[in-house]
PDB file of C-alpha atoms in Angstrom:
ATOM      1  CA  GLU O   1      47.251  23.288  89.851  1.00  0.00           C
ATOM      2  CA  PRO O   2      46.898  24.565  93.421  1.00  0.00           C
ATOM      3  CA  GLU O   3      47.125  21.886  96.088  1.00  0.00           C
ATOM      4  CA  VAL O   4      46.922  21.425  99.826  1.00  0.00           C
ATOM      5  CA  THR O   5      50.288  20.725 101.410  1.00  0.00           C
ATOM      6  CA  GLN O   6      51.064  19.161 104.769  1.00  0.00           C
ATOM      7  CA  THR O   7      54.200  18.961 106.877  1.00  0.00           C
ATOM      8  CA  PRO O   8      55.798  16.835 108.097  1.00  0.00           C
ATOM      9  CA  SER O   9      54.973  13.758 106.063  1.00  0.00           C
ATOM     10  CA  HIS O  10      55.854  11.558 109.018  1.00  0.00           C
ATOM     11  CA  GLN O  11      56.132  12.466 112.701  1.00  0.00           C
ATOM     12  CA  VAL O  12      57.290  10.148 115.453  1.00  0.00           C
ATOM     13  CA  THR O  13      56.704  11.250 119.020  1.00  0.00           C
ATOM     14  CA  GLN O  14      56.660   9.816 122.499  1.00  0.00           C
ATOM     15  CA  MET O  15      53.478   9.400 124.482  1.00  0.00           C
ATOM     16  CA  GLY O  16      52.642  12.531 126.430  1.00  0.00           C
ATOM     17  CA  GLN O  17      54.449  14.882 124.069  1.00  0.00           C
ATOM     18  CA  GLU O  18      52.798  17.719 122.205  1.00  0.00           C
ATOM     19  CA  VAL O  19      52.716  17.662 118.409  1.00  0.00           C
ATOM     20  CA  ILE O  20      51.723  20.250 115.854  1.00  0.00           C
ATOM     21  CA  LEU O  21      50.715  19.157 112.394  1.00  0.00           C
ATOM     22  CA  ARG O  22      50.849  21.816 109.732  1.00  0.00           C
ATOM     23  CA  CYS O  23      48.793  22.396 106.632  1.00  0.00           C
ATOM     24  CA  VAL O  24      48.786  25.040 103.933  1.00  0.00           C
ATOM     25  CA  PRO O  25      45.314  25.104 102.353  1.00  0.00           C
ATOM     26  CA  ILE O  26      44.632  26.332  98.835  1.00  0.00           C
ATOM     27  CA  SER O  27      45.006  30.093  98.938  1.00  0.00           C
ATOM     28  CA  ASN O  28      41.465  31.275  98.085  1.00  0.00           C
ATOM     29  CA  HIS O  29      39.711  28.628 100.170  1.00  0.00           C
ATOM     30  CA  LEU O  30      37.702  29.657 103.197  1.00  0.00           C
ATOM     31  CA  TYR O  31      36.831  26.377 104.927  1.00  0.00           C
ATOM     32  CA  PHE O  32      39.386  24.066 106.498  1.00  0.00           C
ATOM     33  CA  TYR O  33      39.122  20.576 107.888  1.00  0.00           C
ATOM     34  CA  TRP O  34      41.079  17.878 109.654  1.00  0.00           C
ATOM     35  CA  TYR O  35      40.377  14.176 109.259  1.00  0.00           C
ATOM     36  CA  ARG O  36      42.253  11.165 110.507  1.00  0.00           C
ATOM     37  CA  GLN O  37      42.584   7.552 109.450  1.00  0.00           C
ATOM     38  CA  ILE O  38      43.764   4.970 111.923  1.00  0.00           C
ATOM     39  CA  LEU O  39      45.493   2.123 110.103  1.00  0.00           C
ATOM     40  CA  GLY O  40      42.920  -0.222 108.612  1.00  0.00           C
ATOM     41  CA  GLN O  41      39.966   1.955 109.604  1.00  0.00           C
ATOM     42  CA  LYS O  42      37.752   4.591 108.024  1.00  0.00           C
ATOM     43  CA  VAL O  43      38.699   8.187 107.381  1.00  0.00           C
ATOM     44  CA  GLU O  44      37.054  10.089 110.259  1.00  0.00           C
ATOM     45  CA  PHE O  45      36.106  13.755 110.506  1.00  0.00           C
ATOM     46  CA  LEU O  46      37.765  15.667 113.335  1.00  0.00           C
ATOM     47  CA  VAL O  47      36.966  19.344 112.923  1.00  0.00           C
ATOM     48  CA  SER O  48      35.963  22.070 110.491  1.00  0.00           C
ATOM     49  CA  PHE O  49      37.085  25.688 110.740  1.00  0.00           C
ATOM     50  CA  TYR O  50      35.767  28.883 109.194  1.00  0.00           C
ATOM     51  CA  ASN O  51      36.283  32.553 109.872  1.00  0.00           C
ATOM     52  CA  ASN O  52      38.808  31.821 112.601  1.00  0.00           C
ATOM     53  CA  GLU O  53      36.578  29.589 114.615  1.00  0.00           C
ATOM     54  CA  ILE O  54      35.523  25.967 114.818  1.00  0.00           C
ATOM     55  CA  SER O  55      32.270  25.391 112.940  1.00  0.00           C
ATOM     56  CA  GLU O  56      31.878  21.709 113.816  1.00  0.00           C
ATOM     57  CA  LYS O  57      33.831  19.073 115.702  1.00  0.00           C
ATOM     58  CA  SER O  58      33.445  15.365 116.302  1.00  0.00           C
ATOM     59  CA  GLU O  59      33.467  13.438 119.565  1.00  0.00           C
ATOM     60  CA  ILE O  60      37.079  12.519 118.821  1.00  0.00           C
ATOM     61  CA  PHE O  61      38.098  16.177 118.974  1.00  0.00           C
ATOM     62  CA  ASP O  62      38.362  16.493 122.744  1.00  0.00           C
ATOM     63  CA  ASP O  63      40.265  18.965 124.903  1.00  0.00           C
ATOM     64  CA  GLN O  64      43.583  17.449 123.854  1.00  0.00           C
ATOM     65  CA  PHE O  65      43.073  18.766 120.337  1.00  0.00           C
ATOM     66  CA  SER O  66      43.112  22.332 119.102  1.00  0.00           C
ATOM     67  CA  VAL O  67      43.256  24.055 115.738  1.00  0.00           C
ATOM     68  CA  GLU O  68      44.587  27.400 114.754  1.00  0.00           C
ATOM     69  CA  ARG O  69      45.159  29.579 111.740  1.00  0.00           C
ATOM     70  CA  PRO O  70      48.154  31.509 113.053  1.00  0.00           C
ATOM     71  CA  ASP O  71      48.721  33.527 109.895  1.00  0.00           C
ATOM     72  CA  GLY O  72      47.101  33.943 106.498  1.00  0.00           C
ATOM     73  CA  SER O  73      48.327  30.677 105.092  1.00  0.00           C
ATOM     74  CA  ASN O  74      48.888  27.965 107.702  1.00  0.00           C
ATOM     75  CA  PHE O  75      46.293  25.820 109.434  1.00  0.00           C
ATOM     76  CA  THR O  76      47.535  23.729 112.325  1.00  0.00           C
ATOM     77  CA  LEU O  77      46.319  20.831 114.420  1.00  0.00           C
ATOM     78  CA  LYS O  78      47.826  20.529 117.893  1.00  0.00           C
ATOM     79  CA  ILE O  79      47.615  17.486 120.088  1.00  0.00           C
ATOM     80  CA  ARG O  80      48.580  18.536 123.601  1.00  0.00           C
ATOM     81  CA  SER O  81      49.532  15.233 125.170  1.00  0.00           C
ATOM     82  CA  THR O  82      49.692  12.409 122.672  1.00  0.00           C
ATOM     83  CA  LYS O  83      48.392   8.925 123.398  1.00  0.00           C
ATOM     84  CA  LEU O  84      49.222   5.675 121.659  1.00  0.00           C
ATOM     85  CA  GLU O  85      45.753   5.674 120.102  1.00  0.00           C
ATOM     86  CA  ASP O  86      46.471   8.998 118.387  1.00  0.00           C
ATOM     87  CA  SER O  87      48.730   7.125 115.954  1.00  0.00           C
ATOM     88  CA  ALA O  88      47.080   7.649 112.570  1.00  0.00           C
ATOM     89  CA  MET O  89      47.296   9.401 109.231  1.00  0.00           C
ATOM     90  CA  TYR O  90      46.015  12.969 109.588  1.00  0.00           C
ATOM     91  CA  PHE O  91      44.572  14.661 106.515  1.00  0.00           C
ATOM     92  CA  CYS O  92      43.984  18.355 106.068  1.00  0.00           C
ATOM     93  CA  ALA O  93      41.375  19.525 103.550  1.00  0.00           C
ATOM     94  CA  SER O  94      40.034  22.836 102.326  1.00  0.00           C
ATOM     95  CA  SER O  95      37.097  24.066 100.297  1.00  0.00           C
ATOM     96  CA  VAL O  96      35.984  27.364  98.822  1.00  0.00           C
ATOM     97  CA  THR O  97      32.553  27.492 100.463  1.00  0.00           C
ATOM     98  CA  ASP O  98      30.444  25.076 102.459  1.00  0.00           C
ATOM     99  CA  THR O  99      28.032  24.844  99.534  1.00  0.00           C
ATOM    100  CA  SER O 100      30.644  23.787  97.018  1.00  0.00           C
ATOM    101  CA  TYR O 101      30.891  20.455  98.811  1.00  0.00           C
ATOM    102  CA  GLU O 102      34.189  19.765  97.152  1.00  0.00           C
ATOM    103  CA  GLN O 103      37.003  19.344  99.598  1.00  0.00           C
ATOM    104  CA  TYR O 104      40.596  19.182  98.443  1.00  0.00           C
ATOM    105  CA  PHE O 105      42.820  16.944 100.537  1.00  0.00           C
ATOM    106  CA  GLY O 106      46.482  17.118 101.363  1.00  0.00           C
ATOM    107  CA  PRO O 107      48.793  14.071 101.235  1.00  0.00           C
ATOM    108  CA  GLY O 108      48.562  13.505 104.975  1.00  0.00           C
ATOM    109  CA  THR O 109      50.903  13.351 107.958  1.00  0.00           C
ATOM    110  CA  ARG O 110      51.559   9.945 109.435  1.00  0.00           C
ATOM    111  CA  LEU O 111      51.771  10.347 113.209  1.00  0.00           C
ATOM    112  CA  THR O 112      53.365   7.521 115.169  1.00  0.00           C
ATOM    113  CA  VAL O 113      53.160   7.692 118.965  1.00  0.00           C
ATOM    114  CA  THR O 114      55.531   5.378 120.814  1.00  0.00           C
TER     115      THR O 114
ATOM    116  CA  ALA I   1      23.115  10.145 111.377  1.00  0.00           C
ATOM    117  CA  GLN I   2      24.669   9.579 108.026  1.00  0.00           C
ATOM    118  CA  SER I   3      26.661   6.491 107.186  1.00  0.00           C
ATOM    119  CA  VAL I   4      28.294   4.822 104.217  1.00  0.00           C
ATOM    120  CA  THR I   5      28.872   1.138 103.590  1.00  0.00           C
ATOM    121  CA  GLN I   6      31.262  -0.083 100.929  1.00  0.00           C
ATOM    122  CA  LEU I   7      30.747  -3.722 100.086  1.00  0.00           C
ATOM    123  CA  GLY I   8      34.060  -5.489  99.651  1.00  0.00           C
ATOM    124  CA  SER I   9      37.252  -4.231 101.233  1.00  0.00           C
ATOM    125  CA  HIS I  10      39.229  -5.746  98.344  1.00  0.00           C
ATOM    126  CA  VAL I  11      38.202  -6.057  94.702  1.00  0.00           C
ATOM    127  CA  SER I  12      40.388  -7.647  92.062  1.00  0.00           C
ATOM    128  CA  VAL I  13      39.711  -7.426  88.327  1.00  0.00           C
ATOM    129  CA  SER I  14      41.644  -8.191  85.178  1.00  0.00           C
ATOM    130  CA  GLU I  15      42.972  -5.421  82.998  1.00  0.00           C
ATOM    131  CA  GLY I  16      40.263  -4.483  80.483  1.00  0.00           C
ATOM    132  CA  ALA I  17      37.451  -5.865  82.637  1.00  0.00           C
ATOM    133  CA  LEU I  18      34.558  -3.939  84.152  1.00  0.00           C
ATOM    134  CA  VAL I  19      35.204  -2.269  87.490  1.00  0.00           C
ATOM    135  CA  LEU I  20      32.282  -2.138  89.927  1.00  0.00           C
ATOM    136  CA  LEU I  21      32.780  -0.747  93.421  1.00  0.00           C
ATOM    137  CA  ARG I  22      29.707  -0.728  95.606  1.00  0.00           C
ATOM    138  CA  CYS I  23      28.560   2.021  97.951  1.00  0.00           C
ATOM    139  CA  ASN I  24      25.346   2.280  99.935  1.00  0.00           C
ATOM    140  CA  TYR I  25      24.492   5.256 102.077  1.00  0.00           C
ATOM    141  CA  SER I  26      22.143   6.186 104.841  1.00  0.00           C
ATOM    142  CA  SER I  27      20.985   9.760 105.194  1.00  0.00           C
ATOM    143  CA  SER I  28      17.925  11.450 106.656  1.00  0.00           C
ATOM    144  CA  VAL I  29      18.234  14.344 104.241  1.00  0.00           C
ATOM    145  CA  PRO I  30      18.997  14.494 100.503  1.00  0.00           C
ATOM    146  CA  PRO I  31      22.665  13.594 100.355  1.00  0.00           C
ATOM    147  CA  TYR I  32      25.646  14.841  98.482  1.00  0.00           C
ATOM    148  CA  LEU I  33      27.767  11.826  97.501  1.00  0.00           C
ATOM    149  CA  PHE I  34      31.394  11.547  96.523  1.00  0.00           C
ATOM    150  CA  TRP I  35      33.985   9.071  95.383  1.00  0.00           C
ATOM    151  CA  TYR I  36      37.597   9.727  96.286  1.00  0.00           C
ATOM    152  CA  VAL I  37      40.678   7.793  95.177  1.00  0.00           C
ATOM    153  CA  GLN I  38      43.897   7.417  97.112  1.00  0.00           C
ATOM    154  CA  TYR I  39      47.059   6.300  95.363  1.00  0.00           C
ATOM    155  CA  PRO I  40      49.929   4.996  97.494  1.00  0.00           C
ATOM    156  CA  ASN I  41      51.537   7.709  99.620  1.00  0.00           C
ATOM    157  CA  GLN I  42      49.201  10.371  98.281  1.00  0.00           C
ATOM    158  CA  GLY I  43      46.193  12.282  99.547  1.00  0.00           C
ATOM    159  CA  LEU I  44      42.564  11.792  98.642  1.00  0.00           C
ATOM    160  CA  GLN I  45      41.648  12.923  95.140  1.00  0.00           C
ATOM    161  CA  LEU I  46      38.060  13.617  94.134  1.00  0.00           C
ATOM    162  CA  LEU I  47      36.887  11.296  91.340  1.00  0.00           C
ATOM    163  CA  LEU I  48      33.307  12.525  91.061  1.00  0.00           C
ATOM    164  CA  LYS I  49      30.408  13.952  93.006  1.00  0.00           C
ATOM    165  CA  TYR I  50      26.618  13.858  93.026  1.00  0.00           C
ATOM    166  CA  THR I  51      24.952  17.090  94.111  1.00  0.00           C
ATOM    167  CA  SER I  52      21.278  16.562  93.171  1.00  0.00           C
ATOM    168  CA  ALA I  53      21.608  17.278  89.472  1.00  0.00           C
ATOM    169  CA  ALA I  54      21.956  14.386  86.994  1.00  0.00           C
ATOM    170  CA  THR I  55      21.763  10.968  88.608  1.00  0.00           C
ATOM    171  CA  LEU I  56      24.489   9.589  86.342  1.00  0.00           C
ATOM    172  CA  VAL I  57      27.702  11.356  87.169  1.00  0.00           C
ATOM    173  CA  LYS I  58      30.849  11.213  85.104  1.00  0.00           C
ATOM    174  CA  GLY I  59      34.214  11.731  86.712  1.00  0.00           C
ATOM    175  CA  ILE I  60      37.872  11.682  85.899  1.00  0.00           C
ATOM    176  CA  ASN I  61      39.806   8.757  84.440  1.00  0.00           C
ATOM    177  CA  GLY I  62      36.725   7.223  82.802  1.00  0.00           C
ATOM    178  CA  PHE I  63      34.841   6.533  86.034  1.00  0.00           C
ATOM    179  CA  GLU I  64      31.158   7.151  86.516  1.00  0.00           C
ATOM    180  CA  ALA I  65      28.593   6.555  89.233  1.00  0.00           C
ATOM    181  CA  GLU I  66      24.828   6.399  89.335  1.00  0.00           C
ATOM    182  CA  PHE I  67      22.739   7.739  92.192  1.00  0.00           C
ATOM    183  CA  LYS I  68      19.783   5.431  92.889  1.00  0.00           C
ATOM    184  CA  LYS I  69      17.588   6.841  95.609  1.00  0.00           C
ATOM    185  CA  SER I  70      15.330   3.771  95.760  1.00  0.00           C
ATOM    186  CA  GLU I  71      18.344   1.567  96.451  1.00  0.00           C
ATOM    187  CA  THR I  72      20.261   4.191  98.485  1.00  0.00           C
ATOM    188  CA  SER I  73      23.248   3.353  96.338  1.00  0.00           C
ATOM    189  CA  PHE I  74      26.017   5.207  94.533  1.00  0.00           C
ATOM    190  CA  HIS I  75      28.093   2.493  92.873  1.00  0.00           C
ATOM    191  CA  LEU I  76      31.258   3.389  90.978  1.00  0.00           C
ATOM    192  CA  THR I  77      31.946   1.827  87.586  1.00  0.00           C
ATOM    193  CA  LYS I  78      34.489   1.898  84.814  1.00  0.00           C
ATOM    194  CA  PRO I  79      33.957  -0.126  81.632  1.00  0.00           C
ATOM    195  CA  SER I  80      37.571  -1.180  81.145  1.00  0.00           C
ATOM    196  CA  ALA I  81      40.128  -1.347  83.946  1.00  0.00           C
ATOM    197  CA  HIS I  82      43.645  -0.065  83.472  1.00  0.00           C
ATOM    198  CA  MET I  83      46.678  -0.982  85.538  1.00  0.00           C
ATOM    199  CA  SER I  84      46.897   2.632  86.709  1.00  0.00           C
ATOM    200  CA  ASP I  85      43.477   2.290  88.394  1.00  0.00           C
ATOM    201  CA  ALA I  86      44.993   0.224  91.201  1.00  0.00           C
ATOM    202  CA  ALA I  87      44.348   2.286  94.338  1.00  0.00           C
ATOM    203  CA  GLU I  88      42.081   2.640  97.363  1.00  0.00           C
ATOM    204  CA  TYR I  89      38.621   4.063  96.681  1.00  0.00           C
ATOM    205  CA  PHE I  90      36.463   5.812  99.241  1.00  0.00           C
ATOM    206  CA  CYS I  91      32.783   6.654  99.047  1.00  0.00           C
ATOM    207  CA  ALA I  92      31.637   9.587 101.174  1.00  0.00           C
ATOM    208  CA  VAL I  93      28.419  11.391 102.020  1.00  0.00           C
ATOM    209  CA  SER I  94      27.671  14.909 103.168  1.00  0.00           C
ATOM    210  CA  ASP I  95      24.361  16.458 104.047  1.00  0.00           C
ATOM    211  CA  LEU I  96      22.699  19.527 102.629  1.00  0.00           C
ATOM    212  CA  GLU I  97      22.093  21.298 105.904  1.00  0.00           C
ATOM    213  CA  GLY I  98      25.313  23.198 106.240  1.00  0.00           C
ATOM    214  CA  ALA I  99      27.342  20.559 108.059  1.00  0.00           C
ATOM    215  CA  GLN I 100      30.384  20.402 105.885  1.00  0.00           C
ATOM    216  CA  LYS I 101      31.887  17.217 107.184  1.00  0.00           C
ATOM    217  CA  LEU I 102      32.297  14.182 104.982  1.00  0.00           C
ATOM    218  CA  VAL I 103      31.371  10.758 106.330  1.00  0.00           C
ATOM    219  CA  PHE I 104      33.476   8.077 104.663  1.00  0.00           C
ATOM    220  CA  GLY I 105      33.046   4.408 103.975  1.00  0.00           C
ATOM    221  CA  GLN I 106      35.794   2.018 104.974  1.00  0.00           C
ATOM    222  CA  GLY I 107      37.362   1.997 101.534  1.00  0.00           C
ATOM    223  CA  THR I 108      37.828  -0.592  98.812  1.00  0.00           C
ATOM    224  CA  ARG I 109      41.263  -1.576  97.606  1.00  0.00           C
ATOM    225  CA  LEU I 110      41.185  -2.208  93.857  1.00  0.00           C
ATOM    226  CA  THR I 111      43.789  -4.540  92.383  1.00  0.00           C
ATOM    227  CA  ILE I 112      44.221  -4.903  88.632  1.00  0.00           C
ATOM    228  CA  ASN I 113      45.582  -8.193  87.312  1.00  0.00           C
ATOM    229  CA  PRO I 114      47.544  -8.148  84.045  1.00  0.00           C
TER     230      PRO I 114
END
């Protein structure tokens, strides 16, 4: 069964460093999303992406964050200058269309900022 | 704005007993509602979804949920718990107006006692 994959599973970085989290969505999906879950808190929406542009973003998704689909398969989340409060589990998801309302999630990348 | 409240961050039941996980939502438009399950070190897996068809929705692994508009609830049930049901369960809501993001509850950790 097709699945969303994410790499790395765990990333440790120092405050102020740039990180890139990678995702490979399911191949025929058209919509892509990033969510995050700070330890002990809710899963929060960050951004959705369609047709090579952001379709919606949350207040969390400030200028330090960016997303890109650099080729036909990868979908990346970049954090330009990490802060301690960026430590969280980051989930990538994809769906076929916005009306299917069924998002498939990857296993997540645990980001630890020290 | 949409929101989801899951009553009880931890629920513990005996094997073979009824599982009831509570979810109440707030939405200004007819909602789409979801239950996701997260097993340790894995991503979020869709259990079931309500998309304005039948109010009683059956999902995987013997789970079902009933949409009750008058109570703004979407509680998850399973008649007989199995040890393999131990996991974290998330209720989520999405709206019909093209915004694809999911808004999650805080999650309920289900423990099954032998």
